[in-house]
């Protein structure tokens, strides 16, 4: 069994994070690896890394993104609305609620809430920018509604900022990024390499 740790950097509204999440969780569990859940603010990462928010990307990149999303959705057998009703959407509140759950309930619960948040955007046409929706998602995951209130604490905000800064410092530039022993694996299409790294 692996004694390795994977730092899991992602933005809650990222389609690629949604597409990779279940498979990543299974790979990590099978390897006995420890996952450290690290939601980050891509709005702070892009200016440093040269990335552009979706609306500012060239039209051909925007068009190809939709093709790839549909392709991977079909390939992985995961349902997906490639143009969901509530997107673009701010991920900050969702990130904070995931951090609050991680703090109070542990990694497994946080990973479960991640699943719920990602599916809310990409499958269920729900608005993760709405605090009421986030509270409902937490309750649906069998956790206390007060996590929503706790997510607005100073401690959670500081952790969110720290994770984002940590990502910038180690040169993470996109979501999802899986970091093992200082090595970055960017994108859900790199999970074969993640699996291999965890087996070594």
PDB file of C-alpha atoms in Angstrom:
ATOM      1  CA  UNK A   1       0.000   0.000   0.000  1.00  0.00           C
ATOM      2  CA  UNK A   2       1.086   3.551  -0.709  1.00  0.00           C
ATOM      3  CA  UNK A   3       2.079   5.904   2.069  1.00  0.00           C
ATOM      4  CA  UNK A   4       2.016   8.711  -0.451  1.00  0.00           C
ATOM      5  CA  UNK A   5       0.086  11.941  -0.171  1.00  0.00           C
ATOM      6  CA  UNK A   6      -1.672  13.690  -3.052  1.00  0.00           C
ATOM      7  CA  UNK A   7      -2.377  17.395  -2.798  1.00  0.00           C
ATOM      8  CA  UNK A   8      -5.563  17.891  -4.798  1.00  0.00           C
ATOM      9  CA  UNK A   9      -5.808  21.449  -6.160  1.00  0.00           C
ATOM     10  CA  UNK A  10      -9.008  22.378  -7.963  1.00  0.00           C
ATOM     11  CA  UNK A  11     -11.656  25.027  -8.568  1.00  0.00           C
ATOM     12  CA  UNK A  12     -15.166  23.909  -7.562  1.00  0.00           C
ATOM     13  CA  UNK A  13     -16.663  25.109 -10.866  1.00  0.00           C
ATOM     14  CA  UNK A  14     -14.076  23.375 -13.086  1.00  0.00           C
ATOM     15  CA  UNK A  15     -15.552  20.908 -15.604  1.00  0.00           C
ATOM     16  CA  UNK A  16     -12.304  18.951 -15.757  1.00  0.00           C
ATOM     17  CA  UNK A  17     -12.278  18.555 -11.978  1.00  0.00           C
ATOM     18  CA  UNK A  18     -15.809  17.134 -12.200  1.00  0.00           C
ATOM     19  CA  UNK A  19     -14.801  14.726 -14.967  1.00  0.00           C
ATOM     20  CA  UNK A  20     -11.803  13.430 -12.997  1.00  0.00           C
ATOM     21  CA  UNK A  21     -13.111  13.443  -9.442  1.00  0.00           C
ATOM     22  CA  UNK A  22     -14.656   9.995  -9.057  1.00  0.00           C
ATOM     23  CA  UNK A  23     -11.811   8.282 -10.850  1.00  0.00           C
ATOM     24  CA  UNK A  24      -9.227  10.191  -8.831  1.00  0.00           C
ATOM     25  CA  UNK A  25     -10.950   9.229  -5.556  1.00  0.00           C
ATOM     26  CA  UNK A  26     -10.964   5.565  -6.625  1.00  0.00           C
ATOM     27  CA  UNK A  27      -7.285   5.630  -7.659  1.00  0.00           C
ATOM     28  CA  UNK A  28      -6.232   7.261  -4.383  1.00  0.00           C
ATOM     29  CA  UNK A  29      -8.314   4.821  -2.314  1.00  0.00           C
ATOM     30  CA  UNK A  30      -6.987   1.785  -4.199  1.00  0.00           C
ATOM     31  CA  UNK A  31      -3.420   2.969  -3.593  1.00  0.00           C
ATOM     32  CA  UNK A  32      -4.107   3.727   0.071  1.00  0.00           C
ATOM     33  CA  UNK A  33      -2.895   7.270  -0.551  1.00  0.00           C
ATOM     34  CA  UNK A  34      -3.761  10.243   1.632  1.00  0.00           C
ATOM     35  CA  UNK A  35      -5.610  13.020  -0.185  1.00  0.00           C
ATOM     36  CA  UNK A  36      -5.300  16.613   0.951  1.00  0.00           C
ATOM     37  CA  UNK A  37      -8.255  18.598  -0.391  1.00  0.00           C
ATOM     38  CA  UNK A  38      -7.121  22.031  -1.632  1.00  0.00           C
ATOM     39  CA  UNK A  39      -9.791  24.203  -3.290  1.00  0.00           C
ATOM     40  CA  UNK A  40      -8.149  27.270  -4.830  1.00  0.00           C
ATOM     41  CA  UNK A  41      -9.120  30.557  -6.448  1.00  0.00           C
ATOM     42  CA  UNK A  42      -8.165  30.293 -10.117  1.00  0.00           C
ATOM     43  CA  UNK A  43      -8.910  34.011 -10.454  1.00  0.00           C
ATOM     44  CA  UNK A  44      -5.756  34.609  -8.404  1.00  0.00           C
ATOM     45  CA  UNK A  45      -3.723  31.877 -10.127  1.00  0.00           C
ATOM     46  CA  UNK A  46      -4.340  32.871 -13.774  1.00  0.00           C
ATOM     47  CA  UNK A  47      -2.758  36.348 -13.623  1.00  0.00           C
ATOM     48  CA  UNK A  48       0.451  34.784 -12.261  1.00  0.00           C
ATOM     49  CA  UNK A  49       0.490  31.740 -14.563  1.00  0.00           C
ATOM     50  CA  UNK A  50      -0.497  33.348 -17.853  1.00  0.00           C
ATOM     51  CA  UNK A  51      -3.852  31.532 -17.926  1.00  0.00           C
ATOM     52  CA  UNK A  52      -7.000  33.285 -19.129  1.00  0.00           C
ATOM     53  CA  UNK A  53     -10.535  33.030 -17.792  1.00  0.00           C
ATOM     54  CA  UNK A  54     -12.826  31.281 -20.251  1.00  0.00           C
ATOM     55  CA  UNK A  55     -14.492  34.422 -21.635  1.00  0.00           C
ATOM     56  CA  UNK A  56     -11.132  35.934 -22.595  1.00  0.00           C
ATOM     57  CA  UNK A  57      -9.827  32.869 -24.473  1.00  0.00           C
ATOM     58  CA  UNK A  58      -9.672  32.763 -28.259  1.00  0.00           C
ATOM     59  CA  UNK A  59     -12.912  31.548 -29.912  1.00  0.00           C
ATOM     60  CA  UNK A  60     -11.244  28.423 -31.323  1.00  0.00           C
ATOM     61  CA  UNK A  61     -10.074  27.432 -27.815  1.00  0.00           C
ATOM     62  CA  UNK A  62     -13.545  28.004 -26.411  1.00  0.00           C
ATOM     63  CA  UNK A  63     -15.090  25.911 -29.175  1.00  0.00           C
ATOM     64  CA  UNK A  64     -12.597  23.063 -28.765  1.00  0.00           C
ATOM     65  CA  UNK A  65     -13.160  23.016 -25.003  1.00  0.00           C
ATOM     66  CA  UNK A  66     -16.827  22.120 -25.613  1.00  0.00           C
ATOM     67  CA  UNK A  67     -15.844  19.342 -28.035  1.00  0.00           C
ATOM     68  CA  UNK A  68     -13.394  17.882 -25.509  1.00  0.00           C
ATOM     69  CA  UNK A  69     -15.887  18.069 -22.661  1.00  0.00           C
ATOM     70  CA  UNK A  70     -18.465  16.142 -24.692  1.00  0.00           C
ATOM     71  CA  UNK A  71     -15.795  13.654 -25.779  1.00  0.00           C
ATOM     72  CA  UNK A  72     -14.618  12.959 -22.226  1.00  0.00           C
ATOM     73  CA  UNK A  73     -18.156  12.852 -20.865  1.00  0.00           C
ATOM     74  CA  UNK A  74     -18.948  10.098 -23.360  1.00  0.00           C
ATOM     75  CA  UNK A  75     -15.599   8.332 -22.903  1.00  0.00           C
ATOM     76  CA  UNK A  76     -15.926   8.252 -19.106  1.00  0.00           C
ATOM     77  CA  UNK A  77     -19.661   7.497 -19.113  1.00  0.00           C
ATOM     78  CA  UNK A  78     -20.369  10.596 -17.011  1.00  0.00           C
ATOM     79  CA  UNK A  79     -23.438  12.744 -17.647  1.00  0.00           C
ATOM     80  CA  UNK A  80     -22.610  16.364 -18.415  1.00  0.00           C
ATOM     81  CA  UNK A  81     -24.288  19.531 -19.621  1.00  0.00           C
ATOM     82  CA  UNK A  82     -21.459  21.200 -21.537  1.00  0.00           C
ATOM     83  CA  UNK A  83     -23.271  24.551 -21.331  1.00  0.00           C
ATOM     84  CA  UNK A  84     -24.877  24.491 -17.892  1.00  0.00           C
ATOM     85  CA  UNK A  85     -27.421  27.085 -16.844  1.00  0.00           C
ATOM     86  CA  UNK A  86     -25.312  28.429 -13.959  1.00  0.00           C
ATOM     87  CA  UNK A  87     -21.896  28.868 -15.543  1.00  0.00           C
ATOM     88  CA  UNK A  88     -19.669  30.819 -15.389  1.00  0.00           C
ATOM     89  CA  UNK A  89     -20.211  30.874 -11.633  1.00  0.00           C
ATOM     90  CA  UNK A  90     -18.050  32.075  -8.748  1.00  0.00           C
ATOM     91  CA  UNK A  91     -16.531  29.146  -6.873  1.00  0.00           C
ATOM     92  CA  UNK A  92     -15.454  30.968  -3.710  1.00  0.00           C
ATOM     93  CA  UNK A  93     -18.397  30.064  -1.469  1.00  0.00           C
ATOM     94  CA  UNK A  94     -18.297  26.446  -2.642  1.00  0.00           C
ATOM     95  CA  UNK A  95     -14.545  26.325  -1.976  1.00  0.00           C
ATOM     96  CA  UNK A  96     -15.093  27.669   1.528  1.00  0.00           C
ATOM     97  CA  UNK A  97     -17.827  25.153   2.296  1.00  0.00           C
ATOM     98  CA  UNK A  98     -15.581  22.284   1.148  1.00  0.00           C
ATOM     99  CA  UNK A  99     -12.830  23.614   3.427  1.00  0.00           C
ATOM    100  CA  UNK A 100     -15.265  23.919   6.365  1.00  0.00           C
ATOM    101  CA  UNK A 101     -16.378  20.312   5.879  1.00  0.00           C
ATOM    102  CA  UNK A 102     -12.754  19.179   5.608  1.00  0.00           C
ATOM    103  CA  UNK A 103     -11.968  20.940   8.913  1.00  0.00           C
ATOM    104  CA  UNK A 104     -14.983  19.615  10.811  1.00  0.00           C
ATOM    105  CA  UNK A 105     -15.724  16.245   9.196  1.00  0.00           C
ATOM    106  CA  UNK A 106     -12.506  15.122   7.518  1.00  0.00           C
ATOM    107  CA  UNK A 107     -11.271  14.286   4.039  1.00  0.00           C
ATOM    108  CA  UNK A 108     -13.816  11.623   3.119  1.00  0.00           C
ATOM    109  CA  UNK A 109     -16.731  13.963   3.844  1.00  0.00           C
ATOM    110  CA  UNK A 110     -14.999  16.795   1.975  1.00  0.00           C
ATOM    111  CA  UNK A 111     -14.518  14.546  -1.071  1.00  0.00           C
ATOM    112  CA  UNK A 112     -18.224  13.633  -0.888  1.00  0.00           C
ATOM    113  CA  UNK A 113     -19.205  17.311  -0.824  1.00  0.00           C
ATOM    114  CA  UNK A 114     -16.850  17.909  -3.774  1.00  0.00           C
ATOM    115  CA  UNK A 115     -18.789  15.270  -5.739  1.00  0.00           C
ATOM    116  CA  UNK A 116     -22.076  16.951  -4.863  1.00  0.00           C
ATOM    117  CA  UNK A 117     -20.826  20.445  -5.764  1.00  0.00           C
ATOM    118  CA  UNK A 118     -19.345  19.356  -9.113  1.00  0.00           C
ATOM    119  CA  UNK A 119     -22.495  17.430 -10.070  1.00  0.00           C
ATOM    120  CA  UNK A 120     -24.658  20.409  -9.047  1.00  0.00           C
ATOM    121  CA  UNK A 121     -22.983  22.547 -11.734  1.00  0.00           C
ATOM    122  CA  UNK A 122     -22.406  20.042 -14.525  1.00  0.00           C
ATOM    123  CA  UNK A 123     -25.382  17.688 -14.176  1.00  0.00           C
ATOM    124  CA  UNK A 124     -28.158  19.173 -12.055  1.00  0.00           C
ATOM    125  CA  UNK A 125     -28.331  22.800 -13.294  1.00  0.00           C
ATOM    126  CA  UNK A 126     -27.987  24.151  -9.756  1.00  0.00           C
ATOM    127  CA  UNK A 127     -26.302  27.414  -8.809  1.00  0.00           C
ATOM    128  CA  UNK A 128     -23.305  26.852  -6.521  1.00  0.00           C
ATOM    129  CA  UNK A 129     -23.026  30.631  -6.174  1.00  0.00           C
ATOM    130  CA  UNK A 130     -26.212  30.521  -4.063  1.00  0.00           C
ATOM    131  CA  UNK A 131     -25.612  29.896  -0.324  1.00  0.00           C
ATOM    132  CA  UNK A 132     -28.984  28.120  -0.028  1.00  0.00           C
ATOM    133  CA  UNK A 133     -27.980  25.625  -2.704  1.00  0.00           C
ATOM    134  CA  UNK A 134     -24.659  24.987  -0.956  1.00  0.00           C
ATOM    135  CA  UNK A 135     -26.386  24.431   2.366  1.00  0.00           C
ATOM    136  CA  UNK A 136     -28.790  21.988   0.687  1.00  0.00           C
ATOM    137  CA  UNK A 137     -25.863  20.091  -0.864  1.00  0.00           C
ATOM    138  CA  UNK A 138     -24.173  19.727   2.520  1.00  0.00           C
ATOM    139  CA  UNK A 139     -27.392  18.397   4.072  1.00  0.00           C
ATOM    140  CA  UNK A 140     -27.855  16.002   1.136  1.00  0.00           C
ATOM    141  CA  UNK A 141     -24.381  14.663   1.989  1.00  0.00           C
ATOM    142  CA  UNK A 142     -25.630  13.887   5.509  1.00  0.00           C
ATOM    143  CA  UNK A 143     -23.759  16.757   7.166  1.00  0.00           C
ATOM    144  CA  UNK A 144     -24.986  19.580   9.440  1.00  0.00           C
ATOM    145  CA  UNK A 145     -26.507  22.642   7.743  1.00  0.00           C
ATOM    146  CA  UNK A 146     -24.379  24.857  10.013  1.00  0.00           C
ATOM    147  CA  UNK A 147     -21.300  24.019   7.906  1.00  0.00           C
ATOM    148  CA  UNK A 148     -22.668  26.709   5.597  1.00  0.00           C
ATOM    149  CA  UNK A 149     -22.433  29.330   8.343  1.00  0.00           C
ATOM    150  CA  UNK A 150     -19.047  27.999   9.513  1.00  0.00           C
ATOM    151  CA  UNK A 151     -17.707  28.322   5.974  1.00  0.00           C
ATOM    152  CA  UNK A 152     -17.859  32.105   6.355  1.00  0.00           C
ATOM    153  CA  UNK A 153     -15.398  32.093   9.276  1.00  0.00           C
ATOM    154  CA  UNK A 154     -12.066  33.884   9.225  1.00  0.00           C
ATOM    155  CA  UNK A 155     -10.236  30.574   9.740  1.00  0.00           C
ATOM    156  CA  UNK A 156     -11.777  29.109   6.576  1.00  0.00           C
ATOM    157  CA  UNK A 157     -11.066  32.240   4.533  1.00  0.00           C
ATOM    158  CA  UNK A 158      -7.429  32.226   5.680  1.00  0.00           C
ATOM    159  CA  UNK A 159      -7.080  28.581   4.693  1.00  0.00           C
ATOM    160  CA  UNK A 160      -8.596  29.278   1.263  1.00  0.00           C
ATOM    161  CA  UNK A 161      -6.096  32.090   0.715  1.00  0.00           C
ATOM    162  CA  UNK A 162      -3.246  29.917   1.993  1.00  0.00           C
ATOM    163  CA  UNK A 163      -4.117  27.029  -0.373  1.00  0.00           C
ATOM    164  CA  UNK A 164      -4.277  29.462  -3.292  1.00  0.00           C
ATOM    165  CA  UNK A 165      -0.915  30.973  -2.400  1.00  0.00           C
ATOM    166  CA  UNK A 166       0.557  27.492  -1.903  1.00  0.00           C
ATOM    167  CA  UNK A 167      -0.631  26.541  -5.402  1.00  0.00           C
ATOM    168  CA  UNK A 168       0.981  29.653  -6.882  1.00  0.00           C
ATOM    169  CA  UNK A 169       4.228  28.998  -4.973  1.00  0.00           C
ATOM    170  CA  UNK A 170       4.577  25.448  -6.298  1.00  0.00           C
ATOM    171  CA  UNK A 171       3.636  26.605  -9.824  1.00  0.00           C
ATOM    172  CA  UNK A 172       0.205  25.029 -10.172  1.00  0.00           C
ATOM    173  CA  UNK A 173      -1.491  26.826 -13.082  1.00  0.00           C
ATOM    174  CA  UNK A 174      -4.671  24.869 -13.841  1.00  0.00           C
ATOM    175  CA  UNK A 175      -7.426  22.755 -12.334  1.00  0.00           C
ATOM    176  CA  UNK A 176      -7.419  19.989 -11.411  1.00  0.00           C
ATOM    177  CA  UNK A 177      -3.780  19.529 -10.426  1.00  0.00           C
ATOM    178  CA  UNK A 178      -2.646  16.501  -8.451  1.00  0.00           C
ATOM    179  CA  UNK A 179       0.704  16.975  -6.709  1.00  0.00           C
ATOM    180  CA  UNK A 180       2.719  13.982  -5.511  1.00  0.00           C
ATOM    181  CA  UNK A 181       6.157  14.431  -3.934  1.00  0.00           C
ATOM    182  CA  UNK A 182       6.399  17.900  -5.461  1.00  0.00           C
ATOM    183  CA  UNK A 183       5.525  16.661  -8.951  1.00  0.00           C
ATOM    184  CA  UNK A 184       2.502  18.256 -10.669  1.00  0.00           C
ATOM    185  CA  UNK A 185       0.055  16.238 -12.750  1.00  0.00           C
ATOM    186  CA  UNK A 186      -2.287  18.703 -14.459  1.00  0.00           C
ATOM    187  CA  UNK A 187      -5.682  17.626 -15.740  1.00  0.00           C
ATOM    188  CA  UNK A 188      -7.982  14.645 -15.341  1.00  0.00           C
ATOM    189  CA  UNK A 189      -6.465  13.161 -18.513  1.00  0.00           C
ATOM    190  CA  UNK A 190      -3.218  12.660 -16.547  1.00  0.00           C
ATOM    191  CA  UNK A 191      -4.764  10.292 -14.018  1.00  0.00           C
ATOM    192  CA  UNK A 192      -2.974   7.289 -15.564  1.00  0.00           C
ATOM    193  CA  UNK A 193       0.290   8.957 -14.549  1.00  0.00           C
ATOM    194  CA  UNK A 194      -1.086   9.746 -11.082  1.00  0.00           C
ATOM    195  CA  UNK A 195      -1.990   6.087 -10.656  1.00  0.00           C
ATOM    196  CA  UNK A 196       1.493   5.033 -11.740  1.00  0.00           C
ATOM    197  CA  UNK A 197       3.171   7.516  -9.394  1.00  0.00           C
ATOM    198  CA  UNK A 198       1.140   6.189  -6.471  1.00  0.00           C
ATOM    199  CA  UNK A 199       2.124   2.611  -7.270  1.00  0.00           C
ATOM    200  CA  UNK A 200       5.866   3.329  -7.301  1.00  0.00           C
TER     201      UNK A 200
END
